[in-house]
Amino acid sequence: MFEWLSGFSPVTQALFATLFTWSVTALGAAMVFFFKSVEKKYLDGMLGFAAGVMTAASFWSLLAPAIDLSEEMGLIIWVPPLVGFLAGGVFLRLIDLVLPHLHMGEDIEQAEGLHTQWKKSILLVLAITLHNIPEGLAVGVAFGAVAAGIPSASMAGAVALAMGIGLQNFPEGTAISVPLRREGLSRGKAFFYGQLSGIVEPMAGVLGAALVLWMRPILPYALAFAAGAMIFVVVEEAIPESQNSGNTHIATLGAMLGFAIMMSLDVALG
C-alpha cells in the first residue's frame, strides 16, 4: 500500500507526511469560513480527542519501539526510554519558559514565557505551535527509524502515526481559528493564523528524520524523547484546557475515542 513512498529518502518521506499533517491543520482552520463560533463543549471534546491521540501515539509508536530497540542494541533496556522520555519533557518545559504564549480562554495578562508586547492572537497561535513541535518530531523520527533498518519500525507504522497526528490536527486548527474569529479577527486572518500554527511540523519532521539518519545510536533515545515531549503537552496543556470549562465528560470521552482510534491505526497498520 505504501510502496510508492519507498522511492524517496526518509527526510523527503517525513516532509510529505508532515505536510499532510499541516494540511489537515489548515483544513480544520478553514472551518472559520463556515462557522463564526463553535460551542465550548465541542472544542473541549476536540482537545480531549487530541490528548487521546497523542497519548496513544506516545506509547504505541514511540515508547514501545524504543524499549524493543534498546534490547536489540544490547543496551540496558530501560535506560534509553527513561532518559529520552524525561529529556523530552524537560526540553518542552524549557521552551514553555522562554516562548511567549497564551492558552485559550485566558486573558493576555496570563501569558507565559518571556514578556513581550505581541498581540493576543500571536500568543494564542504560539501556544498551539508549542503542541506541534513534538508531533512533527515524532513523525520524522518514525520515518528515520524505518530507513535505519530497525526491525520494530515499519513504513505502515510511520504512516499510521502521521495519520493519527493528522486526525487530531483537524480539531486543533478549528480550536485556534474559530476563537480568533470571536476575538474580532477577519475570517481570512483567523484562518491564516490557524493554519500557521501547524507550519512547525514539517520543520520538526525533517529535523527528526535527519538526526536519526546521522546518529543511528541515538534512535531509542530520540523515540522516547518525542514521546516525553508529547506527554508533557498532553498533561500540561491539552487535558487541563479541555477540562476547565466544566465539560469533563465530553472531554474525557473525546480522549478515550482519540486513544482508541490511534491505537487501532497503529496496531492495524504497524
PDB file of N, CA, C and O in Angstrom, residues 21-22 24-30 32 121 124-125 128-129 132 169-181 185-199:
ATOM      1  N   THR A  21       0.076  16.490   7.655  1.00  0.00           N
ATOM      2  CA  THR A  21      -0.476  16.876   8.959  1.00  0.00           C
ATOM      3  C   THR A  21      -0.725  18.385   9.009  1.00  0.00           C
ATOM      4  O   THR A  21      -1.704  18.833   9.616  1.00  0.00           O
ATOM      5  N   TRP A  22       0.155  19.152   8.376  1.00  0.00           N
ATOM      6  CA  TRP A  22      -0.048  20.601   8.308  1.00  0.00           C
ATOM      7  C   TRP A  22      -1.305  20.928   7.502  1.00  0.00           C
ATOM      8  O   TRP A  22      -2.093  21.811   7.872  1.00  0.00           O
ATOM      9  N   VAL A  24      -3.956  19.179   7.163  1.00  0.00           N
ATOM     10  CA  VAL A  24      -5.159  18.871   7.946  1.00  0.00           C
ATOM     11  C   VAL A  24      -5.407  19.977   8.973  1.00  0.00           C
ATOM     12  O   VAL A  24      -6.559  20.331   9.250  1.00  0.00           O
ATOM     13  N   THR A  25      -4.335  20.530   9.525  1.00  0.00           N
ATOM     14  CA  THR A  25      -4.486  21.700  10.410  1.00  0.00           C
ATOM     15  C   THR A  25      -5.169  22.832   9.652  1.00  0.00           C
ATOM     16  O   THR A  25      -6.089  23.487  10.171  1.00  0.00           O
ATOM     17  N   ALA A  26      -4.718  23.074   8.409  1.00  0.00           N
ATOM     18  CA  ALA A  26      -5.309  24.131   7.592  1.00  0.00           C
ATOM     19  C   ALA A  26      -6.777  23.838   7.288  1.00  0.00           C
ATOM     20  O   ALA A  26      -7.619  24.750   7.275  1.00  0.00           O
ATOM     21  N   LEU A  27      -7.096  22.565   7.056  1.00  0.00           N
ATOM     22  CA  LEU A  27      -8.481  22.184   6.783  1.00  0.00           C
ATOM     23  C   LEU A  27      -9.358  22.470   7.998  1.00  0.00           C
ATOM     24  O   LEU A  27     -10.485  22.974   7.870  1.00  0.00           O
ATOM     25  N   GLY A  28      -8.830  22.149   9.172  1.00  0.00           N
ATOM     26  CA  GLY A  28      -9.585  22.455  10.391  1.00  0.00           C
ATOM     27  C   GLY A  28      -9.744  23.951  10.584  1.00  0.00           C
ATOM     28  O   GLY A  28     -10.823  24.433  10.963  1.00  0.00           O
ATOM     29  N   ALA A  29      -8.682  24.704  10.303  1.00  0.00           N
ATOM     30  CA  ALA A  29      -8.752  26.163  10.439  1.00  0.00           C
ATOM     31  C   ALA A  29      -9.759  26.760   9.469  1.00  0.00           C
ATOM     32  O   ALA A  29     -10.367  27.798   9.743  1.00  0.00           O
ATOM     33  N   ALA A  30      -9.968  26.096   8.321  1.00  0.00           N
ATOM     34  CA  ALA A  30     -10.891  26.593   7.304  1.00  0.00           C
ATOM     35  C   ALA A  30     -12.342  26.562   7.771  1.00  0.00           C
ATOM     36  O   ALA A  30     -13.211  27.181   7.143  1.00  0.00           O
ATOM     37  N   VAL A  32     -13.487  28.157   9.965  1.00  0.00           N
ATOM     38  CA  VAL A  32     -13.857  29.519  10.332  1.00  0.00           C
ATOM     39  C   VAL A  32     -14.639  30.204   9.212  1.00  0.00           C
ATOM     40  O   VAL A  32     -15.363  31.169   9.460  1.00  0.00           O
ATOM     41  N   SER A 121      -3.515  37.474  19.538  1.00  0.00           N
ATOM     42  CA  SER A 121      -3.681  36.460  18.501  1.00  0.00           C
ATOM     43  C   SER A 121      -2.375  35.699  18.258  1.00  0.00           C
ATOM     44  O   SER A 121      -2.377  34.476  18.091  1.00  0.00           O
ATOM     45  N   LEU A 124      -1.740  33.283  21.147  1.00  0.00           N
ATOM     46  CA  LEU A 124      -2.605  32.107  21.068  1.00  0.00           C
ATOM     47  C   LEU A 124      -2.067  31.100  20.056  1.00  0.00           C
ATOM     48  O   LEU A 124      -2.060  29.887  20.301  1.00  0.00           O
ATOM     49  N   VAL A 125      -1.616  31.602  18.908  1.00  0.00           N
ATOM     50  CA  VAL A 125      -1.062  30.721  17.878  1.00  0.00           C
ATOM     51  C   VAL A 125       0.203  30.031  18.388  1.00  0.00           C
ATOM     52  O   VAL A 125       0.424  28.839  18.151  1.00  0.00           O
ATOM     53  N   ILE A 128      -0.481  26.864  20.438  1.00  0.00           N
ATOM     54  CA  ILE A 128      -0.762  25.666  19.648  1.00  0.00           C
ATOM     55  C   ILE A 128       0.499  25.200  18.928  1.00  0.00           C
ATOM     56  O   ILE A 128       0.742  23.999  18.781  1.00  0.00           O
ATOM     57  N   THR A 129       1.322  26.147  18.496  1.00  0.00           N
ATOM     58  CA  THR A 129       2.578  25.794  17.834  1.00  0.00           C
ATOM     59  C   THR A 129       3.451  24.956  18.752  1.00  0.00           C
ATOM     60  O   THR A 129       4.125  24.014  18.317  1.00  0.00           O
ATOM     61  N   ASN A 132       2.707  21.429  18.474  1.00  0.00           N
ATOM     62  CA  ASN A 132       3.039  20.785  17.205  1.00  0.00           C
ATOM     63  C   ASN A 132       4.513  20.420  17.051  1.00  0.00           C
ATOM     64  O   ASN A 132       4.858  19.617  16.179  1.00  0.00           O
ATOM     65  N   ASN A 169      -5.038  16.996  14.333  1.00  0.00           N
ATOM     66  CA  ASN A 169      -4.734  18.359  13.916  1.00  0.00           C
ATOM     67  C   ASN A 169      -5.956  19.092  13.383  1.00  0.00           C
ATOM     68  O   ASN A 169      -6.013  20.324  13.413  1.00  0.00           O
ATOM     69  N   PHE A 170      -6.934  18.346  12.873  1.00  0.00           N
ATOM     70  CA  PHE A 170      -8.153  18.992  12.360  1.00  0.00           C
ATOM     71  C   PHE A 170      -8.852  19.775  13.465  1.00  0.00           C
ATOM     72  O   PHE A 170      -9.106  20.985  13.313  1.00  0.00           O
ATOM     73  N   PRO A 171      -9.174  19.140  14.581  1.00  0.00           N
ATOM     74  CA  PRO A 171      -9.806  19.930  15.649  1.00  0.00           C
ATOM     75  C   PRO A 171      -8.894  21.007  16.218  1.00  0.00           C
ATOM     76  O   PRO A 171      -9.381  22.046  16.662  1.00  0.00           O
ATOM     77  N   GLU A 172      -7.570  20.777  16.203  1.00  0.00           N
ATOM     78  CA  GLU A 172      -6.663  21.814  16.693  1.00  0.00           C
ATOM     79  C   GLU A 172      -6.747  23.065  15.820  1.00  0.00           C
ATOM     80  O   GLU A 172      -6.725  24.186  16.325  1.00  0.00           O
ATOM     81  N   GLY A 173      -6.817  22.866  14.487  1.00  0.00           N
ATOM     82  CA  GLY A 173      -6.945  24.011  13.595  1.00  0.00           C
ATOM     83  C   GLY A 173      -8.217  24.783  13.849  1.00  0.00           C
ATOM     84  O   GLY A 173      -8.226  26.027  13.873  1.00  0.00           O
ATOM     85  N   THR A 174      -9.312  24.049  14.064  1.00  0.00           N
ATOM     86  CA  THR A 174     -10.590  24.696  14.373  1.00  0.00           C
ATOM     87  C   THR A 174     -10.539  25.403  15.716  1.00  0.00           C
ATOM     88  O   THR A 174     -11.061  26.513  15.879  1.00  0.00           O
ATOM     89  N   ALA A 175      -9.878  24.754  16.675  1.00  0.00           N
ATOM     90  CA  ALA A 175      -9.831  25.287  18.039  1.00  0.00           C
ATOM     91  C   ALA A 175      -9.050  26.582  18.134  1.00  0.00           C
ATOM     92  O   ALA A 175      -9.209  27.333  19.106  1.00  0.00           O
ATOM     93  N   ILE A 176      -8.219  26.881  17.139  1.00  0.00           N
ATOM     94  CA  ILE A 176      -7.484  28.155  17.162  1.00  0.00           C
ATOM     95  C   ILE A 176      -8.155  29.207  16.276  1.00  0.00           C
ATOM     96  O   ILE A 176      -8.284  30.363  16.659  1.00  0.00           O
ATOM     97  N   SER A 177      -8.654  28.818  15.092  1.00  0.00           N
ATOM     98  CA  SER A 177      -9.180  29.817  14.161  1.00  0.00           C
ATOM     99  C   SER A 177     -10.545  30.374  14.595  1.00  0.00           C
ATOM    100  O   SER A 177     -10.779  31.585  14.489  1.00  0.00           O
ATOM    101  N   VAL A 178     -11.426  29.508  15.077  1.00  0.00           N
ATOM    102  CA  VAL A 178     -12.765  29.977  15.456  1.00  0.00           C
ATOM    103  C   VAL A 178     -12.717  30.929  16.651  1.00  0.00           C
ATOM    104  O   VAL A 178     -13.343  32.003  16.620  1.00  0.00           O
ATOM    105  N   PRO A 179     -11.979  30.610  17.720  1.00  0.00           N
ATOM    106  CA  PRO A 179     -11.875  31.593  18.811  1.00  0.00           C
ATOM    107  C   PRO A 179     -11.226  32.912  18.373  1.00  0.00           C
ATOM    108  O   PRO A 179     -11.593  33.977  18.874  1.00  0.00           O
ATOM    109  N   LEU A 180     -10.271  32.839  17.442  1.00  0.00           N
ATOM    110  CA  LEU A 180      -9.667  34.077  16.943  1.00  0.00           C
ATOM    111  C   LEU A 180     -10.705  34.930  16.212  1.00  0.00           C
ATOM    112  O   LEU A 180     -10.673  36.161  16.275  1.00  0.00           O
ATOM    113  N   ARG A 181     -11.612  34.272  15.512  1.00  0.00           N
ATOM    114  CA  ARG A 181     -12.712  34.989  14.845  1.00  0.00           C
ATOM    115  C   ARG A 181     -13.584  35.683  15.884  1.00  0.00           C
ATOM    116  O   ARG A 181     -13.995  36.832  15.696  1.00  0.00           O
ATOM    117  N   LEU A 185     -10.982  39.078  14.789  1.00  0.00           N
ATOM    118  CA  LEU A 185     -10.207  38.988  13.557  1.00  0.00           C
ATOM    119  C   LEU A 185     -11.114  38.642  12.384  1.00  0.00           C
ATOM    120  O   LEU A 185     -12.154  37.998  12.565  1.00  0.00           O
ATOM    121  N   SER A 186     -10.732  39.049  11.183  1.00  0.00           N
ATOM    122  CA  SER A 186     -11.486  38.665   9.996  1.00  0.00           C
ATOM    123  C   SER A 186     -11.360  37.166   9.781  1.00  0.00           C
ATOM    124  O   SER A 186     -10.458  36.511  10.330  1.00  0.00           O
ATOM    125  N   ARG A 187     -12.248  36.598   8.957  1.00  0.00           N
ATOM    126  CA  ARG A 187     -12.179  35.161   8.683  1.00  0.00           C
ATOM    127  C   ARG A 187     -10.841  34.783   8.047  1.00  0.00           C
ATOM    128  O   ARG A 187     -10.243  33.763   8.359  1.00  0.00           O
ATOM    129  N   GLY A 188     -10.370  35.651   7.128  1.00  0.00           N
ATOM    130  CA  GLY A 188      -9.107  35.375   6.448  1.00  0.00           C
ATOM    131  C   GLY A 188      -7.936  35.349   7.409  1.00  0.00           C
ATOM    132  O   GLY A 188      -7.086  34.460   7.344  1.00  0.00           O
ATOM    133  N   LYS A 189      -7.876  36.331   8.314  1.00  0.00           N
ATOM    134  CA  LYS A 189      -6.774  36.371   9.272  1.00  0.00           C
ATOM    135  C   LYS A 189      -6.873  35.218  10.272  1.00  0.00           C
ATOM    136  O   LYS A 189      -5.853  34.638  10.661  1.00  0.00           O
ATOM    137  N   ALA A 190      -8.093  34.890  10.695  1.00  0.00           N
ATOM    138  CA  ALA A 190      -8.263  33.779  11.634  1.00  0.00           C
ATOM    139  C   ALA A 190      -7.804  32.466  10.997  1.00  0.00           C
ATOM    140  O   ALA A 190      -7.149  31.639  11.644  1.00  0.00           O
ATOM    141  N   PHE A 191      -8.137  32.280   9.719  1.00  0.00           N
ATOM    142  CA  PHE A 191      -7.677  31.072   9.009  1.00  0.00           C
ATOM    143  C   PHE A 191      -6.160  31.077   8.885  1.00  0.00           C
ATOM    144  O   PHE A 191      -5.505  30.053   9.116  1.00  0.00           O
ATOM    145  N   PHE A 192      -5.602  32.225   8.516  1.00  0.00           N
ATOM    146  CA  PHE A 192      -4.147  32.308   8.330  1.00  0.00           C
ATOM    147  C   PHE A 192      -3.414  31.927   9.609  1.00  0.00           C
ATOM    148  O   PHE A 192      -2.488  31.114   9.590  1.00  0.00           O
ATOM    149  N   TYR A 193      -3.839  32.486  10.733  1.00  0.00           N
ATOM    150  CA  TYR A 193      -3.174  32.181  11.994  1.00  0.00           C
ATOM    151  C   TYR A 193      -3.424  30.735  12.414  1.00  0.00           C
ATOM    152  O   TYR A 193      -2.550  30.092  12.998  1.00  0.00           O
ATOM    153  N   GLY A 194      -4.616  30.224  12.119  1.00  0.00           N
ATOM    154  CA  GLY A 194      -4.931  28.844  12.483  1.00  0.00           C
ATOM    155  C   GLY A 194      -4.037  27.843  11.777  1.00  0.00           C
ATOM    156  O   GLY A 194      -3.487  26.921  12.394  1.00  0.00           O
ATOM    157  N   GLN A 195      -3.863  28.018  10.467  1.00  0.00           N
ATOM    158  CA  GLN A 195      -3.008  27.079   9.729  1.00  0.00           C
ATOM    159  C   GLN A 195      -1.528  27.321  10.026  1.00  0.00           C
ATOM    160  O   GLN A 195      -0.716  26.397   9.961  1.00  0.00           O
ATOM    161  N   LEU A 196      -1.199  28.553  10.387  1.00  0.00           N
ATOM    162  CA  LEU A 196       0.197  28.890  10.677  1.00  0.00           C
ATOM    163  C   LEU A 196       0.718  28.103  11.876  1.00  0.00           C
ATOM    164  O   LEU A 196       1.917  27.797  11.954  1.00  0.00           O
ATOM    165  N   SER A 197      -0.178  27.746  12.782  1.00  0.00           N
ATOM    166  CA  SER A 197       0.252  27.009  13.973  1.00  0.00           C
ATOM    167  C   SER A 197       0.833  25.641  13.630  1.00  0.00           C
ATOM    168  O   SER A 197       1.578  25.060  14.418  1.00  0.00           O
ATOM    169  N   GLY A 198       0.495  25.111  12.430  1.00  0.00           N
ATOM    170  CA  GLY A 198       0.990  23.791  12.049  1.00  0.00           C
ATOM    171  C   GLY A 198       2.247  23.818  11.211  1.00  0.00           C
ATOM    172  O   GLY A 198       2.791  22.755  10.887  1.00  0.00           O
ATOM    173  N   ILE A 199       2.745  25.007  10.870  1.00  0.00           N
ATOM    174  CA  ILE A 199       3.882  25.087   9.951  1.00  0.00           C
ATOM    175  C   ILE A 199       5.162  24.528  10.569  1.00  0.00           C
ATOM    176  O   ILE A 199       6.099  24.131   9.862  1.00  0.00           O
TER     177      ILE A 199
END
